[in-house]
mmCIF file of C-alpha atoms and ligand atoms in Angstrom:
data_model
loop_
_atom_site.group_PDB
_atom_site.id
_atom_site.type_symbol
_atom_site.label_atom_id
_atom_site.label_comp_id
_atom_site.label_asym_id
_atom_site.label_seq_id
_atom_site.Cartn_x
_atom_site.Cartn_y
_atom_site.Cartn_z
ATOM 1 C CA UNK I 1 -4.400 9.023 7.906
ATOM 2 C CA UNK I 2 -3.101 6.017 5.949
ATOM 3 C CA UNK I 3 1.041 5.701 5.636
ATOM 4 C CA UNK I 4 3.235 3.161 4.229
ATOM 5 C CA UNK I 5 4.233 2.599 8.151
ATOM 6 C CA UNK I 6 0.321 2.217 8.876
ATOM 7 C CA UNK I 7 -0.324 -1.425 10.571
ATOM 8 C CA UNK I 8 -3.576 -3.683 11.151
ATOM 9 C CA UNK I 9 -3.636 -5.211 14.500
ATOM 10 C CA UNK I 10 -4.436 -8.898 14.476
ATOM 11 C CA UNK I 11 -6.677 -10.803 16.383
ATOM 12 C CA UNK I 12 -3.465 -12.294 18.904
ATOM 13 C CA UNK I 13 -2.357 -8.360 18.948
ATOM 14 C CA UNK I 14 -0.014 -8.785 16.730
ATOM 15 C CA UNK I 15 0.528 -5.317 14.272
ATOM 16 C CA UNK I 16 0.895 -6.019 10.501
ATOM 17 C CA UNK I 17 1.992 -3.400 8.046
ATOM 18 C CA UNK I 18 -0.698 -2.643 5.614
ATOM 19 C CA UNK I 19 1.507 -3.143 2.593
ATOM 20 C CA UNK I 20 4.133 -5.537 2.155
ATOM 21 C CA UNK I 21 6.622 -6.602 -0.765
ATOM 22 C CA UNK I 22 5.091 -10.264 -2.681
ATOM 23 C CA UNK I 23 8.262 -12.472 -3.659
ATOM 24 C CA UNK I 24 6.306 -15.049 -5.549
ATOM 25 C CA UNK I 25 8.540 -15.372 -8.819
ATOM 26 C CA UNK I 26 11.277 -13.573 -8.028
ATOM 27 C CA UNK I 27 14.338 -15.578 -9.043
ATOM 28 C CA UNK I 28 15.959 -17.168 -5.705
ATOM 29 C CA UNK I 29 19.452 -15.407 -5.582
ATOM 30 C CA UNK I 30 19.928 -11.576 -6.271
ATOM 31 C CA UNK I 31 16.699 -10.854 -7.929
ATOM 32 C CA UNK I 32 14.858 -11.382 -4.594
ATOM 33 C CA UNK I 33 17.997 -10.263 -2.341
ATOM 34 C CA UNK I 34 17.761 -6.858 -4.364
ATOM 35 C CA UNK I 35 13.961 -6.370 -4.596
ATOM 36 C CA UNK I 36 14.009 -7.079 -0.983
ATOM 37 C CA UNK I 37 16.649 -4.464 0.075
ATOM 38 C CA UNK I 38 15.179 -1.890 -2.751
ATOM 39 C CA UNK I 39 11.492 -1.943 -0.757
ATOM 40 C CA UNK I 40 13.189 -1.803 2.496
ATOM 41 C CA UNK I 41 14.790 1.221 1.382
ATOM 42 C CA UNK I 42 11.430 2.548 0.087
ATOM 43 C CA UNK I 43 9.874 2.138 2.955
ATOM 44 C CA UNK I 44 8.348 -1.298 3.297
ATOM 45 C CA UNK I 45 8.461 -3.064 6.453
ATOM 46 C CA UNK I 46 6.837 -6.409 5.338
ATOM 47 C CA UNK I 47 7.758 -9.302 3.149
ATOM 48 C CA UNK I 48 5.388 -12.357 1.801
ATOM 49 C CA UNK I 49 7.329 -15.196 0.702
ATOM 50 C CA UNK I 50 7.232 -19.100 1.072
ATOM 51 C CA UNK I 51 8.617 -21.888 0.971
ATOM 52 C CA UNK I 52 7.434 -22.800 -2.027
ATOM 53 C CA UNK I 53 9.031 -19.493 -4.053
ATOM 54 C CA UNK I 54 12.340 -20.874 -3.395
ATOM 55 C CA UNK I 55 13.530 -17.611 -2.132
ATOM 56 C CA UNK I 56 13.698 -18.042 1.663
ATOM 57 C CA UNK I 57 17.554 -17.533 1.910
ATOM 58 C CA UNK I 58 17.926 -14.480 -0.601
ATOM 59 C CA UNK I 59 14.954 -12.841 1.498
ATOM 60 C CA UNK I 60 16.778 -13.664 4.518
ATOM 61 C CA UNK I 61 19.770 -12.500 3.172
ATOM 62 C CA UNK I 62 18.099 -8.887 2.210
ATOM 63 C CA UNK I 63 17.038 -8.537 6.235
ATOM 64 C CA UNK I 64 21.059 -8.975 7.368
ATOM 65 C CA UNK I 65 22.260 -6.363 4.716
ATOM 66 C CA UNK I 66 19.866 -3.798 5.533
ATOM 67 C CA UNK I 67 20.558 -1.295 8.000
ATOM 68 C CA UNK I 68 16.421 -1.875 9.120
ATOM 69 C CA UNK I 69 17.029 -3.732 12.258
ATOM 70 C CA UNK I 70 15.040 -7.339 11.762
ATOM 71 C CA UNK I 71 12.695 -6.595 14.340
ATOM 72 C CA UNK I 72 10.839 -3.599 12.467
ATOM 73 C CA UNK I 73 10.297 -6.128 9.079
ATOM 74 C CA UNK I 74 7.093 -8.291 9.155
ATOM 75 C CA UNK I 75 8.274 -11.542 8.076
ATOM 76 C CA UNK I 76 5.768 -14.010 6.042
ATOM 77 C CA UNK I 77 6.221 -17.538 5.141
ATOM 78 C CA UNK I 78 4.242 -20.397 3.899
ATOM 79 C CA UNK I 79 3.731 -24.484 4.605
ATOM 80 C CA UNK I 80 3.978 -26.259 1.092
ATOM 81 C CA UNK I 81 1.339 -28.809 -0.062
ATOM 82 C CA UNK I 82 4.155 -31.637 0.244
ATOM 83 C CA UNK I 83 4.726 -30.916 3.558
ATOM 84 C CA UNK I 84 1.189 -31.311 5.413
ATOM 85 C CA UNK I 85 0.981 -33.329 8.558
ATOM 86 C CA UNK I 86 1.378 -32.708 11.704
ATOM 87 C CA UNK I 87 5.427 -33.847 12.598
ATOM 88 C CA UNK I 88 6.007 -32.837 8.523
ATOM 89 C CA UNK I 89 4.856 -29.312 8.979
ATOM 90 C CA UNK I 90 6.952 -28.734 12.052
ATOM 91 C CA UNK I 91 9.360 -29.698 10.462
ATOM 92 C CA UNK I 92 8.924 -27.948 7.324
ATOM 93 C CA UNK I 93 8.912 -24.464 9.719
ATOM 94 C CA UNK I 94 12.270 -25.354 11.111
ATOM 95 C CA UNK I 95 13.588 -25.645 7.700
ATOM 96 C CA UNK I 96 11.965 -22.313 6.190
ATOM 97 C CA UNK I 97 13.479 -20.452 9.784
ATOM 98 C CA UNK I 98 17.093 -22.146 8.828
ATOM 99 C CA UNK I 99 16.739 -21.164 5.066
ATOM 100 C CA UNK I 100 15.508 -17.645 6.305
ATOM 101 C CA UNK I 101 18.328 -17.531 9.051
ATOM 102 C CA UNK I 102 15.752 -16.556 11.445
ATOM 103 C CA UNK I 103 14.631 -17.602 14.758
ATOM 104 C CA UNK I 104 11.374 -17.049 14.327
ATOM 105 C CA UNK I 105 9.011 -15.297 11.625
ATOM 106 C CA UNK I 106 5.887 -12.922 11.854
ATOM 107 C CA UNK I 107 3.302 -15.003 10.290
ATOM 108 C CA UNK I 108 3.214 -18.725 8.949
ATOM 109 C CA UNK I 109 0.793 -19.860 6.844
ATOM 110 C CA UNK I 110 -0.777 -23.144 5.630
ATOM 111 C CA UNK I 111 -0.248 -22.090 2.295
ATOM 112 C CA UNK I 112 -3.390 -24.235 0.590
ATOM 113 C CA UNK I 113 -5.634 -26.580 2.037
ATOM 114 C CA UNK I 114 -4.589 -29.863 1.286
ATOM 115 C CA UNK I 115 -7.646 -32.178 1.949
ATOM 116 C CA UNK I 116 -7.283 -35.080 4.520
ATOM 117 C CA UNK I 117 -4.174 -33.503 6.260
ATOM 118 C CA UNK I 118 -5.075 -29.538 6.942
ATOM 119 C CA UNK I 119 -6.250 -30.527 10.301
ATOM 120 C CA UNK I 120 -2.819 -31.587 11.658
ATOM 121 C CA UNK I 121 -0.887 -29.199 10.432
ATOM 122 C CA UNK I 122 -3.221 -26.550 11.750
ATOM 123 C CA UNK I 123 -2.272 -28.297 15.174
ATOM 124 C CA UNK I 124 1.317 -28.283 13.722
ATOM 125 C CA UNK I 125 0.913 -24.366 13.168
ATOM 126 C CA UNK I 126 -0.744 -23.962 16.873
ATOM 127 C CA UNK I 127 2.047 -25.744 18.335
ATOM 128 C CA UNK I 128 5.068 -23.296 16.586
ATOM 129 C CA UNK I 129 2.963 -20.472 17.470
ATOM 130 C CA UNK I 130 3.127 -21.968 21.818
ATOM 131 C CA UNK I 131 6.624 -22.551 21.052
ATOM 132 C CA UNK I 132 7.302 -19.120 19.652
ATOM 133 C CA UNK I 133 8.351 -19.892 16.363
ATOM 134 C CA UNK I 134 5.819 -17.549 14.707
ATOM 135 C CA UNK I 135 4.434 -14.738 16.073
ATOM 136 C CA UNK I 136 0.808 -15.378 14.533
ATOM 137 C CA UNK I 137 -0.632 -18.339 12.049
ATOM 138 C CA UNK I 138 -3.139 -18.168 9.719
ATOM 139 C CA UNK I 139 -4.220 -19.601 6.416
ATOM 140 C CA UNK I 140 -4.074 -19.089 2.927
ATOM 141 C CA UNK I 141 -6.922 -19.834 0.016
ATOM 142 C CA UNK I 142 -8.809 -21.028 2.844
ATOM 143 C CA UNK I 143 -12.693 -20.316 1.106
ATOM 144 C CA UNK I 144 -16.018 -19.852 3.656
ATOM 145 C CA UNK I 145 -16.062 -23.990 3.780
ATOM 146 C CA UNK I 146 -12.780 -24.333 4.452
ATOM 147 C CA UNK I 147 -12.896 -22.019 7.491
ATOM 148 C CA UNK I 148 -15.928 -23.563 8.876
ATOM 149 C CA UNK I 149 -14.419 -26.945 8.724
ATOM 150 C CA UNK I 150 -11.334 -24.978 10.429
ATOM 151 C CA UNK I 151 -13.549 -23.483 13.336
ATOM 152 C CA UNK I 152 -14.737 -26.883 14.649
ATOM 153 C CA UNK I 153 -11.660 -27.992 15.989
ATOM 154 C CA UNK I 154 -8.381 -25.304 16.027
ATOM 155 C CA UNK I 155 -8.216 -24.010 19.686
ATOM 156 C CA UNK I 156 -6.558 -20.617 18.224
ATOM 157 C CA UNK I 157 -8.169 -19.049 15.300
ATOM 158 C CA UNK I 158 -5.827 -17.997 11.837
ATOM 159 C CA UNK I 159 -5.178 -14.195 12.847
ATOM 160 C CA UNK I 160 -5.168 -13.641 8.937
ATOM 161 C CA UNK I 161 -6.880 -15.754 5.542
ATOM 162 C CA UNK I 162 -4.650 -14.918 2.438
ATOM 163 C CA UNK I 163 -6.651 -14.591 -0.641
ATOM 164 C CA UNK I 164 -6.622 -13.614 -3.958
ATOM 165 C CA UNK I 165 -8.586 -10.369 -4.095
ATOM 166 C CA UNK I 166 -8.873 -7.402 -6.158
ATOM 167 C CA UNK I 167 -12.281 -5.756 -7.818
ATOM 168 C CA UNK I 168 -12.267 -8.149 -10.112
ATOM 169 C CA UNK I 169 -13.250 -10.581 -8.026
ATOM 170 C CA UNK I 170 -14.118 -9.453 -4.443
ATOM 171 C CA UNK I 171 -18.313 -9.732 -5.111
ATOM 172 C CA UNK I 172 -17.555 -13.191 -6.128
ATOM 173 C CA UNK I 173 -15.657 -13.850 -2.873
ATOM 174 C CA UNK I 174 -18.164 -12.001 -0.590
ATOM 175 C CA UNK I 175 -18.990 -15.248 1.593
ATOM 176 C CA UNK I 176 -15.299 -15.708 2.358
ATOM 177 C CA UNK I 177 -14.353 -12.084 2.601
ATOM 178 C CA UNK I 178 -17.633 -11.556 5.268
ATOM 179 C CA UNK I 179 -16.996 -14.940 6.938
ATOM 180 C CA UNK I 180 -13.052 -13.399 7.630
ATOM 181 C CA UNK I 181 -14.581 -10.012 8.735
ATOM 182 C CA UNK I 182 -17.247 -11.494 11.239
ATOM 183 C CA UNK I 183 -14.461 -13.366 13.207
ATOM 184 C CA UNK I 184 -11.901 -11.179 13.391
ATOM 185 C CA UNK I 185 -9.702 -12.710 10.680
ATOM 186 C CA UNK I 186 -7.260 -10.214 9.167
ATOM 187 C CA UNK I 187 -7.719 -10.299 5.119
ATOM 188 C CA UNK I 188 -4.440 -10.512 3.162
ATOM 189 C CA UNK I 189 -5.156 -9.427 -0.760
ATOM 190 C CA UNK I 190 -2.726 -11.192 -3.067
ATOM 191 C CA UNK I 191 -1.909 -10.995 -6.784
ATOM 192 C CA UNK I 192 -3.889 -7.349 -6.072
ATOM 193 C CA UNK I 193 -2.153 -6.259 -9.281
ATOM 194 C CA UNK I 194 -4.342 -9.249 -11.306
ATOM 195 C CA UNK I 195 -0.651 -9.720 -12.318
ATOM 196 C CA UNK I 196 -1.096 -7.138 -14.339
ATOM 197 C CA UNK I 197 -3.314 -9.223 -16.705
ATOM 198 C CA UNK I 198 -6.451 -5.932 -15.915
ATOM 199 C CA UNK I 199 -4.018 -3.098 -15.871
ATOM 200 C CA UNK I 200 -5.170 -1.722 -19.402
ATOM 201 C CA UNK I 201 -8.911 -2.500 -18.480
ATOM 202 C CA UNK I 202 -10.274 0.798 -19.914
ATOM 203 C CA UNK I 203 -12.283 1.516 -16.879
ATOM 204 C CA UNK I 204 -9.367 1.154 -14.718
ATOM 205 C CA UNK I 205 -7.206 3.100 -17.075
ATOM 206 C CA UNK I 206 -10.070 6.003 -16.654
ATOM 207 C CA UNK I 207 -10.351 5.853 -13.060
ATOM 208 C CA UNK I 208 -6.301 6.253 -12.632
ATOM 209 C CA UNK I 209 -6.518 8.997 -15.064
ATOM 210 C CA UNK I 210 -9.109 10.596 -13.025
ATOM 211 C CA UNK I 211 -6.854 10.983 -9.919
ATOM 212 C CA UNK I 212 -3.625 11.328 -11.829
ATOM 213 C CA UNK I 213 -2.319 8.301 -10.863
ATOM 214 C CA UNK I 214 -1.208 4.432 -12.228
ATOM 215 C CA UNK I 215 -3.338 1.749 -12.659
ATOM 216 C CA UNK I 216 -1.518 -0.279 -10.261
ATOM 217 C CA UNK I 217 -1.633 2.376 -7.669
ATOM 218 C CA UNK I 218 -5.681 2.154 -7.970
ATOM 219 C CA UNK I 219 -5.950 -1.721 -7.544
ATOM 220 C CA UNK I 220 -3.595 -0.754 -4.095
ATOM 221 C CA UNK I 221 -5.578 1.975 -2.880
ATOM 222 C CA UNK I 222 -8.986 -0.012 -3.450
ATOM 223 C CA UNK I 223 -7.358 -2.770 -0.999
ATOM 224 C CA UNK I 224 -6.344 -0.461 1.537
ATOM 225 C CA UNK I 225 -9.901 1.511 2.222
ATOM 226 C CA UNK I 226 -10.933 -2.495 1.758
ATOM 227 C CA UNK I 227 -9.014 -2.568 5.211
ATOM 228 C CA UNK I 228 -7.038 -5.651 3.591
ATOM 229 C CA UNK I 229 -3.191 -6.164 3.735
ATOM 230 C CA UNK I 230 -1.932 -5.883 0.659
ATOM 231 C CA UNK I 231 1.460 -7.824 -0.892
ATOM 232 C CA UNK I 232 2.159 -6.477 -4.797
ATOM 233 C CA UNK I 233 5.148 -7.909 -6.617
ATOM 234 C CA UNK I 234 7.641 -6.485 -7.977
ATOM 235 C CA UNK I 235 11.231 -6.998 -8.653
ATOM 236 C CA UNK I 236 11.652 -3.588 -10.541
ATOM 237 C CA UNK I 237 12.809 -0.367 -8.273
ATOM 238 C CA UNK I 238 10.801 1.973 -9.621
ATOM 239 C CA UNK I 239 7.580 -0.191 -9.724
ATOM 240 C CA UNK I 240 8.676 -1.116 -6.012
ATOM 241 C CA UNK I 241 8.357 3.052 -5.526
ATOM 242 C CA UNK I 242 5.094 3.086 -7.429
ATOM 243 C CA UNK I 243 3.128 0.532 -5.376
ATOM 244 C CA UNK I 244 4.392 2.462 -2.150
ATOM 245 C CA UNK I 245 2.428 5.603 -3.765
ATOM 246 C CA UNK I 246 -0.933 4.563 -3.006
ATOM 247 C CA UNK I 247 -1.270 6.883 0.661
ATOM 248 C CA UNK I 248 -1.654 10.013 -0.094
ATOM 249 C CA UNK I 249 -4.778 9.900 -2.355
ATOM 250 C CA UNK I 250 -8.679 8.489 -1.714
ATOM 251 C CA UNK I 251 -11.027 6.562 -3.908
ATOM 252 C CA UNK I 252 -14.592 8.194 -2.733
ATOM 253 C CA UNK I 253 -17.720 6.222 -2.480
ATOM 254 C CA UNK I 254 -18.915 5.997 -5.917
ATOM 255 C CA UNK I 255 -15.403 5.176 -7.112
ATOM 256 C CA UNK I 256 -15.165 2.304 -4.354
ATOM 257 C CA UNK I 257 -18.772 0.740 -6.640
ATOM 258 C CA UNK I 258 -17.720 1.633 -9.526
ATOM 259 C CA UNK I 259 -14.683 -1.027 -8.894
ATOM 260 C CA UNK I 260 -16.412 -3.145 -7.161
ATOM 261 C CA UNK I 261 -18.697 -3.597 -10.381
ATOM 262 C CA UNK I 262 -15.681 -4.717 -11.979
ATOM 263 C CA UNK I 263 -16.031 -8.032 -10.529
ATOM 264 C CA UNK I 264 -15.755 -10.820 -13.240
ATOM 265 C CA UNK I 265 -15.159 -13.910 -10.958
ATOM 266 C CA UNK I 266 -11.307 -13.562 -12.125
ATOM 267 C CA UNK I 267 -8.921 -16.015 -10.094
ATOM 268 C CA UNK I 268 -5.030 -15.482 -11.764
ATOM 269 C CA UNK I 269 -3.857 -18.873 -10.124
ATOM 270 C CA UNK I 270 -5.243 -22.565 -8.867
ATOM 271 C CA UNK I 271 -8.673 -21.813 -7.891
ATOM 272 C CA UNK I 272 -9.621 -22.829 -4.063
ATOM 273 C CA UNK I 273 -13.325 -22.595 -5.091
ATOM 274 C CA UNK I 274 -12.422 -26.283 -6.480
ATOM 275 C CA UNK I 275 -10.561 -27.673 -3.465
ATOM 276 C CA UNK I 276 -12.299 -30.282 -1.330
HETATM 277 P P1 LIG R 301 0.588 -9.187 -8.547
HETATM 278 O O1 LIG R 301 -0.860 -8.958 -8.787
HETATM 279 O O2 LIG R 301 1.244 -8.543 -7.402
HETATM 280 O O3 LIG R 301 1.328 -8.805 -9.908
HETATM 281 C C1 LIG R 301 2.701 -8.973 -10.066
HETATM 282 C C2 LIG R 301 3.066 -8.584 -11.509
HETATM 283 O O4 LIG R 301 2.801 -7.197 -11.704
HETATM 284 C C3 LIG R 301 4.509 -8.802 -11.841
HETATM 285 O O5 LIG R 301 4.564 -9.243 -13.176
HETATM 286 C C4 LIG R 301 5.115 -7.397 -11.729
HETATM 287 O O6 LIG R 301 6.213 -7.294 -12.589
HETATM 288 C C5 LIG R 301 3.975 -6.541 -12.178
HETATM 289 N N1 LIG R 301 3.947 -5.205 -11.559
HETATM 290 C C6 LIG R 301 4.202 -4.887 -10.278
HETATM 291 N N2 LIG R 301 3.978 -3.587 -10.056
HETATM 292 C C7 LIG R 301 3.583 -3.054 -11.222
HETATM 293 C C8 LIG R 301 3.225 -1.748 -11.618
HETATM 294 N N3 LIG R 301 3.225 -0.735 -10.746
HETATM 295 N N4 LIG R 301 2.890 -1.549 -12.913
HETATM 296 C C9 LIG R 301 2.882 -2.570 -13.802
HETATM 297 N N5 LIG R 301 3.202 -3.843 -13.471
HETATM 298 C C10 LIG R 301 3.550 -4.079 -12.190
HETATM 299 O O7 LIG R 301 0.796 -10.784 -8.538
HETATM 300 P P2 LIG R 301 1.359 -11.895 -7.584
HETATM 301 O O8 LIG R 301 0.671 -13.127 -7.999
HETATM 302 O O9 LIG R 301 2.831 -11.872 -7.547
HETATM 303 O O10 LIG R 301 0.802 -11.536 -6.124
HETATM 304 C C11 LIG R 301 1.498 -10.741 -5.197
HETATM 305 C C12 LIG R 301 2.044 -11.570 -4.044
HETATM 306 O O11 LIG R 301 1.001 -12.274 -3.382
HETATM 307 C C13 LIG R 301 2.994 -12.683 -4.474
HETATM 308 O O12 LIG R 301 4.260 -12.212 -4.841
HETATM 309 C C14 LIG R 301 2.977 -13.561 -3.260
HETATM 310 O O13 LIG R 301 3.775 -13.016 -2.237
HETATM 311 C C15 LIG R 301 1.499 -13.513 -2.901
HETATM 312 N N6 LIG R 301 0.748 -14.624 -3.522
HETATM 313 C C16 LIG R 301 0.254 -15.592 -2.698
HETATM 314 C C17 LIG R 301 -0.433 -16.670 -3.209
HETATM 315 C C18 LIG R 301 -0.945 -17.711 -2.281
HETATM 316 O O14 LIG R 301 -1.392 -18.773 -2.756
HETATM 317 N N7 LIG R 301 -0.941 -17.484 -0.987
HETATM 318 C C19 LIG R 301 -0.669 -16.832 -4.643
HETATM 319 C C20 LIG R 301 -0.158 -15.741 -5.432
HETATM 320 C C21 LIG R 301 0.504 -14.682 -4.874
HETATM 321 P P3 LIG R 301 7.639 -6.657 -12.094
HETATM 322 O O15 LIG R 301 8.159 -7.540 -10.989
HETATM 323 O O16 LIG R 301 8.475 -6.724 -13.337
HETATM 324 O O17 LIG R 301 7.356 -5.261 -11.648
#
């Protein structure tokens, strides 16, 4: 059975809790100190941040305070566009670790890929991952051509791809999504809320209805039978509670189509469909 301490094992072995705690525009300072601490206390072991949400230190901040000893919190971060390269992107991770106060994190991620220079900073990211800086690398709004261009010369493959995914546009995203599952890549599903822009779709609405539970708590419980990590946001303590609801219930088959029929090609952010 599904819990909130239930884990996917990577391709390097590593274990990765199924849900974590997305930080992307939560204020740097207390906001992100507090919704960090609040989902530690609710349960979560896993936080997605990055280096471009400002928020390194207040995250980092929320691991010393707790009473959850560092090693049981799955720590994400993220390589910014600005700082692609290979000696750039090193050096970008030992900044993130000294923002985070960390010695090392759980995952780093090339957080988009930025055409011309993605192939040395994937030798960037292979080379904190020998030196033990990160416990796994992987990618993020890396599409099917992206990871193809990828395969043909990294020596360690990304142990996870972090895309935007949710019914509303997983058909549209099959090539990537099958590509991930084929190799072994671990799927991470963000803005899985749509951020909250499909929350009210009436379907939706009738399907959470149906099982007596939230919208939100739906779009999370799709993810998980998707087998995908999944990284909601939310800086509010009771949402933070909600989103942790999503173990003890099960979408059946014809629910799992009827969402998947959802799909409308949505993309809530910068589209990687249009990167080179
Ligand atoms: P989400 O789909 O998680 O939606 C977040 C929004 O939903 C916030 O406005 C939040 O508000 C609201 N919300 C949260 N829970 C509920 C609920 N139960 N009911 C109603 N509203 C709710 O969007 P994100 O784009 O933030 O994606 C999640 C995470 O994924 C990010 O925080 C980040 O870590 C990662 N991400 C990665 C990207 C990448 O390029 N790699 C791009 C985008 C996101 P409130 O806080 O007030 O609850």
């Amino acid at each position: 059975m599904l819990t909130l301490h239930s884990t996917i094992t990577l391709n390097n072995g590593v274990e990765i809790p199924r849900l974590g705690l997305g930080v992307y525009r939560a204020e740097p300072g207390p906001e992100t100190t507090e919704a960090v601490l609040h989902a530690l206390d609710a349960g979560y072991r896993h936080v997605d941040t990055a280096a471009a949400y400002r928020n390194e230190e207040a995250v980092g901040a929320a691991i010393r305070e707790s009473d959850v000893p560092r090693n049981d919190v799955f720590v994400t971060t993220k390589l910014w566009n600005r700082d692609h390269g290979y000696d750039a992107a090193r050096a970008a991770m030992d900044r993130s670790l000294e923002r985070l106060g960390l010695e090392r994190v759980d995952l780093y991620l090339i957080h988009w890929p930025v055409e011309g220079l993605r192939r040395d900073s994937w030798r960037a990211l292979e080379r904190i991952l020998d030196e033990g800086k990160a416990r796994a690398i992987g990618v993020s709004n890396y599409m099917a051509r992206h990871l193809a261009e990828l395969f043909d010369h990294a020596d360690v493959l990304p142990a996870v791809n972090q895309i935007e995914l949710s019914p509303y546009n997983y058909r549209s995203r099959r090539d990537t999504v099958d590509l991930c599952r084929d190799r072994g890549i671990g799927l991470e599903a963000y803005s899985p809320l749509t951020k909250t822009r499909k929350l009210d779709d009436p379907p939706l609405v009738a399907m959470a209805e149906k099982h007596g539970r939230t919208s939100a708590q739906v779009l999370i419980r799709w993810a998980l039978q998707q087998e995908f990590v999944v990284i909601p946001k939310s800086t509010n303590p009771a949402r933070i509670r909600e989103n942790a609801d999503a173990f003890d219930f099960a979408l059946d088959s014809d629910d799992m189509a009827a969402l998947e029929g959802l799909d409308e090609g949505l993309t809530t952010g910068w589209d990687p469909a249009d990167a080179p």
